[in-house]
Short mmCIF file of C-alpha atoms in Angstrom, two decimals:
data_model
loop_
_atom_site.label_atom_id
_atom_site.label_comp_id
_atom_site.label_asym_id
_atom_site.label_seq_id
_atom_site.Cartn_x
_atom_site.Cartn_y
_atom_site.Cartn_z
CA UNK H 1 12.78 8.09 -10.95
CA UNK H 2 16.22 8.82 -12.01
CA UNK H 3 17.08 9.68 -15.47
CA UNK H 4 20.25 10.87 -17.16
CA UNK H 5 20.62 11.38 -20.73
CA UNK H 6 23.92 12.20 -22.43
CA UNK H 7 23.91 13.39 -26.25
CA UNK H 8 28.42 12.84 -26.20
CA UNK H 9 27.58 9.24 -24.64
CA UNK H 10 31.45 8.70 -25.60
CA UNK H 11 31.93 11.24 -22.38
CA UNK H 12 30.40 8.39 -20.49
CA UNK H 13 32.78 5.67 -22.03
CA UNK H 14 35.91 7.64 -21.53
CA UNK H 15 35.25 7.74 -18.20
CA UNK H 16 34.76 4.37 -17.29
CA UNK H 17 38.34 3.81 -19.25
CA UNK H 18 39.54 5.75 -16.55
CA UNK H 19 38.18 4.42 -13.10
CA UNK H 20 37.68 1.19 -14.21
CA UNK H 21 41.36 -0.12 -13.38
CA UNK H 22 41.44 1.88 -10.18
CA UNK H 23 38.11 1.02 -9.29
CA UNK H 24 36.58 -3.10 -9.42
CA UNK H 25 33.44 -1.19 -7.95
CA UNK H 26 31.70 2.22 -7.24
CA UNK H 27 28.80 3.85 -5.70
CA UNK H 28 26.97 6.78 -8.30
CA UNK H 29 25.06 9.08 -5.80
CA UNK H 30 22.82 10.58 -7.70
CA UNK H 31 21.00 14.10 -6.68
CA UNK H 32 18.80 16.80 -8.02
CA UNK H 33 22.32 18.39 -8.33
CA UNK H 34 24.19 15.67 -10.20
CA UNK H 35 25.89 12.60 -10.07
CA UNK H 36 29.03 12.37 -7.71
CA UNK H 37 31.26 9.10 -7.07
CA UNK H 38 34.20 8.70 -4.60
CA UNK H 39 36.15 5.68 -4.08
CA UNK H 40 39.65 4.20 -3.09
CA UNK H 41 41.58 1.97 -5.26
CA UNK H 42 42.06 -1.56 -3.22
CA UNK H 43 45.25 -0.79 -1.29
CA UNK H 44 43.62 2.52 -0.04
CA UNK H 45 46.34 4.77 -2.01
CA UNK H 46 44.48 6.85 -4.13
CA UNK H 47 41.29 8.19 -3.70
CA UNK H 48 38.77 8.89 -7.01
CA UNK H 49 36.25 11.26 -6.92
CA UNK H 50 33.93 12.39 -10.25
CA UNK H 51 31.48 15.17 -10.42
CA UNK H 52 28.93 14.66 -13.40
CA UNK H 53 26.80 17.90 -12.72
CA UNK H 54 22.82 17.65 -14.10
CA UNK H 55 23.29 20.95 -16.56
CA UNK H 56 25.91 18.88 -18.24
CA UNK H 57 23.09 16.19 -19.00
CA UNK H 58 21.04 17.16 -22.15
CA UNK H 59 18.30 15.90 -19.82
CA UNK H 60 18.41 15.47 -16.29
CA UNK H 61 15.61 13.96 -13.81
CA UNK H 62 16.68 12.72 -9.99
CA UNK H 63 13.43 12.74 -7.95
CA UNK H 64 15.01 11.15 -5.13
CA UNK H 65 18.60 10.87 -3.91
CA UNK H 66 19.21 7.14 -5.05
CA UNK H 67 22.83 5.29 -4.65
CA UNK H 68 23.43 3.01 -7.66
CA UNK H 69 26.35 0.31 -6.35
CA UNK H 70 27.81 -0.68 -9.35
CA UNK H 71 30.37 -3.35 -10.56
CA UNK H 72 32.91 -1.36 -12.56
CA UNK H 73 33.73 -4.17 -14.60
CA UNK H 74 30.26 -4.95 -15.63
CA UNK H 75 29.60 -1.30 -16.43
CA UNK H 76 32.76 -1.47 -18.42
CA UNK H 77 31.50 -4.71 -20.60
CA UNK H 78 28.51 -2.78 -20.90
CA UNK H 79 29.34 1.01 -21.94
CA UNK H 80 31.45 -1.17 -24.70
CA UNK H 81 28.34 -1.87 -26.43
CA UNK H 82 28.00 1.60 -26.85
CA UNK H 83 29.33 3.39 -30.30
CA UNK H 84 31.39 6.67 -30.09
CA UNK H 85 28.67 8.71 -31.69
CA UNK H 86 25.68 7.16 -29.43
CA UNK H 87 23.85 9.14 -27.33
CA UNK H 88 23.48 7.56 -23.30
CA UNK H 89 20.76 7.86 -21.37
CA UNK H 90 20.99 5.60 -17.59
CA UNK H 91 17.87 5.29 -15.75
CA UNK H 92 16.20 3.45 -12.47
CA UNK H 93 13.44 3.70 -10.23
CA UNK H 94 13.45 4.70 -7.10
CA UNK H 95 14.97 2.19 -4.53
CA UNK H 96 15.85 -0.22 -7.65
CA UNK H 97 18.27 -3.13 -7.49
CA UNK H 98 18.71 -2.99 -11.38
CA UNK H 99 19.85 0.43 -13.95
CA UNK H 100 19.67 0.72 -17.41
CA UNK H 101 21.50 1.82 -19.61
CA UNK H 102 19.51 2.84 -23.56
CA UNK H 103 21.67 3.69 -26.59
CA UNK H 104 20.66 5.56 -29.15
CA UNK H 105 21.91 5.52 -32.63
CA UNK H 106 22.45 9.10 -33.84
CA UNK H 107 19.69 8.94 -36.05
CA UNK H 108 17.35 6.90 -33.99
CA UNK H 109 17.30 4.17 -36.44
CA UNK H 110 18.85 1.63 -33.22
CA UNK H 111 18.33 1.45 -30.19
CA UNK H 112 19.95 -0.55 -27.56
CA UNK H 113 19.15 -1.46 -23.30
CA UNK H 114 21.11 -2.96 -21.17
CA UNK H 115 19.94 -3.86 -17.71
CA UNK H 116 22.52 -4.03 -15.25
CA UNK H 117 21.90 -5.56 -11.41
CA UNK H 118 23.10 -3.33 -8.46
CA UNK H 119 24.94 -3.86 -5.71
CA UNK H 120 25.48 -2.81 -2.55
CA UNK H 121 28.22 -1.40 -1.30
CA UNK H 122 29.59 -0.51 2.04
CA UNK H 123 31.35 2.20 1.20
CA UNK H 124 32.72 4.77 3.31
CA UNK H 125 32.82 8.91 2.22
CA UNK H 126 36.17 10.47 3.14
CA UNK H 127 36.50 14.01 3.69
CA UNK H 128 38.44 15.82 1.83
CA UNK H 129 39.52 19.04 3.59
CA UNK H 130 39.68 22.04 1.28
CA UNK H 131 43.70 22.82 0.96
CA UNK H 132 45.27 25.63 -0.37
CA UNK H 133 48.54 24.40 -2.51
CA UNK H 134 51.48 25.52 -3.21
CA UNK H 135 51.83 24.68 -6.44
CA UNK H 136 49.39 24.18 -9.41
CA UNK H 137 51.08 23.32 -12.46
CA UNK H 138 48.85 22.83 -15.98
CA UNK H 139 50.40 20.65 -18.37
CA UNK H 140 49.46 19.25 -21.65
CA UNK H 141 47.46 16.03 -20.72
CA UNK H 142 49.09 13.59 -23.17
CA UNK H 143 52.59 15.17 -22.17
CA UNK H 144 51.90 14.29 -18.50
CA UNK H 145 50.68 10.68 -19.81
CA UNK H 146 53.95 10.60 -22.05
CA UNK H 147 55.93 11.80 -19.05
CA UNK H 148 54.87 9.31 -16.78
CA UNK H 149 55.24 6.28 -19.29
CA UNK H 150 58.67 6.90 -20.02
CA UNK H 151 59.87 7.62 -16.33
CA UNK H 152 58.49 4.27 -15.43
CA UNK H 153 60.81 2.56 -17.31
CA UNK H 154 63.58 3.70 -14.64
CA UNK H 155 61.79 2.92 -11.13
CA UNK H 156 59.11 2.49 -9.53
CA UNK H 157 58.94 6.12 -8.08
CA UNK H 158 58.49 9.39 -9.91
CA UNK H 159 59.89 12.83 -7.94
CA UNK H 160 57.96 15.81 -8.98
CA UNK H 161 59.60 18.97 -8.24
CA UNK H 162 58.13 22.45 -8.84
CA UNK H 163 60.18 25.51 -9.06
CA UNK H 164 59.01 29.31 -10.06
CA UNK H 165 61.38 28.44 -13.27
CA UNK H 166 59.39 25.09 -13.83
CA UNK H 167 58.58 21.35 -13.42
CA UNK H 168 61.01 18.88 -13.00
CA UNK H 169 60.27 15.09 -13.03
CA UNK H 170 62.55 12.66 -12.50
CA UNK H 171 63.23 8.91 -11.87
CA UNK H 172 66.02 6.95 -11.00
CA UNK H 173 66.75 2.93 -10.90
CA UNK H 174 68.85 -0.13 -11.41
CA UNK H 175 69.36 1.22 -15.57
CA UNK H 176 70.13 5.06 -14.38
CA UNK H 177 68.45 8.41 -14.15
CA UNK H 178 66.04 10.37 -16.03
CA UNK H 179 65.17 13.61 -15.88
CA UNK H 180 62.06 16.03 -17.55
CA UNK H 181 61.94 19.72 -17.07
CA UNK H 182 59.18 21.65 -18.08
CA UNK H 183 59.86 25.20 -18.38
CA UNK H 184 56.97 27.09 -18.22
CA UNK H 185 55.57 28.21 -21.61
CA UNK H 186 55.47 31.77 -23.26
CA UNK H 187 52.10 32.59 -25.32
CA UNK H 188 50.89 29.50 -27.29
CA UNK H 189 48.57 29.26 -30.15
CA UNK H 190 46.19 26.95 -28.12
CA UNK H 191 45.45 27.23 -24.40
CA UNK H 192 45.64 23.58 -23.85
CA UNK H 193 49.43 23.48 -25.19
CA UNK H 194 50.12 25.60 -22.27
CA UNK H 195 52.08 24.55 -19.46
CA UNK H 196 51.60 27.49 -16.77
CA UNK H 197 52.92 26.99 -13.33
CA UNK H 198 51.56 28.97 -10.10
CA UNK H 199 54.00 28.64 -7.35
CA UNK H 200 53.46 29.90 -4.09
CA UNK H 201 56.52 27.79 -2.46
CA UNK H 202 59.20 25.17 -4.20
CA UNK H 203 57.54 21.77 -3.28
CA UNK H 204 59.23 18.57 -4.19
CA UNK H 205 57.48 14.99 -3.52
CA UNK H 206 57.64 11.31 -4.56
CA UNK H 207 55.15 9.18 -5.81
CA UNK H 208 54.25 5.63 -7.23
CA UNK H 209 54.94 5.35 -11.04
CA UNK H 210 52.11 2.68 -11.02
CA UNK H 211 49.10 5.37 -10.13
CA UNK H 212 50.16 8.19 -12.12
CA UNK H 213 50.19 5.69 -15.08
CA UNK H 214 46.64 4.58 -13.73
CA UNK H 215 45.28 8.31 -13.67
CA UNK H 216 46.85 8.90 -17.29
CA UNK H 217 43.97 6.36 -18.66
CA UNK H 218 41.70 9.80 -18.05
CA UNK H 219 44.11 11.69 -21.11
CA UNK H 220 40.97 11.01 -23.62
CA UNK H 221 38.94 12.84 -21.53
CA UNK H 222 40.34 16.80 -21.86
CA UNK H 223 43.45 18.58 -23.53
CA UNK H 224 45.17 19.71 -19.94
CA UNK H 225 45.46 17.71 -16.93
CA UNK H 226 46.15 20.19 -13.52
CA UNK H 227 48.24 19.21 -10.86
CA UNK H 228 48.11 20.49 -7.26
CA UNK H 229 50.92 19.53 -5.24
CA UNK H 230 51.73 21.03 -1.05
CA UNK H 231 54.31 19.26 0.96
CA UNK H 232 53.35 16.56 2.66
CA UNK H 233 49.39 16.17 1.37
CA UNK H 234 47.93 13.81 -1.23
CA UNK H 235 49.00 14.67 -4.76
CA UNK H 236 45.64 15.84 -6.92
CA UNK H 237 45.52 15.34 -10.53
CA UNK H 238 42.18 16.90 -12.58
CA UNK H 239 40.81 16.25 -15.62
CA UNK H 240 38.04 18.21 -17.08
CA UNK H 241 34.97 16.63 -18.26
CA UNK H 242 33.89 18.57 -20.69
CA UNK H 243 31.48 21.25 -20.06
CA UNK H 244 29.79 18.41 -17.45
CA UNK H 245 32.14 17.90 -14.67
CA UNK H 246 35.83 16.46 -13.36
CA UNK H 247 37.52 13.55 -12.84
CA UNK H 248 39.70 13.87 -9.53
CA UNK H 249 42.26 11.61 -8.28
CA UNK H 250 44.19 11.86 -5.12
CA UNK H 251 47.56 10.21 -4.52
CA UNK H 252 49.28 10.02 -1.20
CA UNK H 253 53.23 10.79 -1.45
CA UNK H 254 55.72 8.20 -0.76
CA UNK H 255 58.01 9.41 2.14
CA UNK H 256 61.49 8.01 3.05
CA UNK H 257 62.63 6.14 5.82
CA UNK A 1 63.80 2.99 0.18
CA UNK A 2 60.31 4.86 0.07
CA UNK A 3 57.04 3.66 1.85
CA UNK A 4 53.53 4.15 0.74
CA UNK A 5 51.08 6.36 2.98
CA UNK A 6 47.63 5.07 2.60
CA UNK A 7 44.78 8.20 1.47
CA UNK A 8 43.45 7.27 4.96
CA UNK A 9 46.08 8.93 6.43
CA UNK A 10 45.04 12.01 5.22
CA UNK A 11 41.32 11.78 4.47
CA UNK A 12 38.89 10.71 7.37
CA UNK A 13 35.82 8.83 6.77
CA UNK A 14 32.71 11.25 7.13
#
């Protein structure tokens, strides 16, 4: 028996907003320790990987390790049903082809099941070796998303280039050039207006407009959005969950001829 | 003109 039950179901919602135009499907591996997922996007350019951990979960039962293939669209149709304020609880049996999901109205007074059929799915798990980067830069998540949006206007590529002064990003097409820096910030009321940047070495890289814009769908989801950046490696943008997990996407760098 | 590495590149399958 798995169970899962989520009081801030609209966690649960904001999350499929942001896989679910990466991802047309996903495995859930569910454990005694939580809920992970890892995918690539189609073209094999980004890599997704969520952590939902069980003491997040108001309640949390996995008796077995079950994988739950699921059609990201279909989950998507479905966790629409769902208000804001509902709370989520998804549940199978052991080796089941089918989950459910149950809303509940705050106050009980509606309740709601949706049954959903599994699939399988031949997915392979990469490994992600642990990397120490040179830079981690913490931004303002709806800057970042703002950032990205307005570069894309210019090309189709978006340099990011990290300095002990700052964050530069920059774009440059058939229209002209654009440039953001970000110096980093003093003391700030609120944490999560912060932009704080810890530089080991300068590190500049390129990447695809289109999957930055992708990974900004996750802005709903927490204040700051981290990015870890070492020459040469995949590109990693976090979001918190919450007190329940992260949402982590990877992005290879574009390289030159 | 800039080319795309695929993830795969970097991450191996388990």
């Amino acid at each position: 028996m798995f169970e899962a039950r989520l009081v801030q179901g609209s966690l649960l919602k904001k999350v499929m907003e942001a896989i679910k135009d990466l991802l047309n499907e996903a495995s859930f591996d569910c454990a005694h320790s939580g809920i992970l997922l890892q995918a690539m996007d189609n073209s094999h350019v980004s890599l997704v990987s969520l952590n939902l951990r069980k003491e997040g979960f108001d309640k949390y039962r996995c008796d077995r390790n079950i994988v739950m293939g699921m059609n990201l669209t279909s989950m998507s149709k479905i966790l629409k049903c769902a208000s804001n304020d509902d709370i989520i609880t998804m549940k199978a049996q052991d080796s089941a082809d089918t989950v459910t999901f149950v809303f509940e109205s705050p106050n009980q007074e509606k309740v709601s099941e949706y049954e959903m059929k599994l699939m399988n799915l031949d997915q392979d798990q990469l490994g992600i070796p642990e990397t120490e980067y040179c830079c981690i830069i913490k931004l303002p998540s709806g800057e970042f998303a703002r950032i990205c949006r307005d570069l894309s206007q210019f090309g189709e590529s978006i340099v990011i280039s990290c300095t002990k002064e700052g964050v530069k990003f920059s774009a440059a097409g058939d229209i002209g050039t654009a440039n953001i820096k970000l110096a980093q910030t003093g003391t700030v009321d609120k944490e999560e207006d912060a932009v704080i940047v810890d530089m080991q070495e300068p590190v500049t890289l390129t990447f695809s407009c289109k999957y930055l814009n992708m990974f900004t769908k996750a802005t709903p989801l927490s204040p700051q959005v981290c990015l870890s950046m070492s020459p040469d490696v995949p590109l990693v943008v976090e979001y918190k969950i919450g007190e329940i997990g992260h949402i982590r996407y990877y992005l290879a760098p574009r390289i030159g001829d | 003109i800039m080319s795309q590495k695929s993830i795969t590149s970097f991450f191996k399958p388990n």
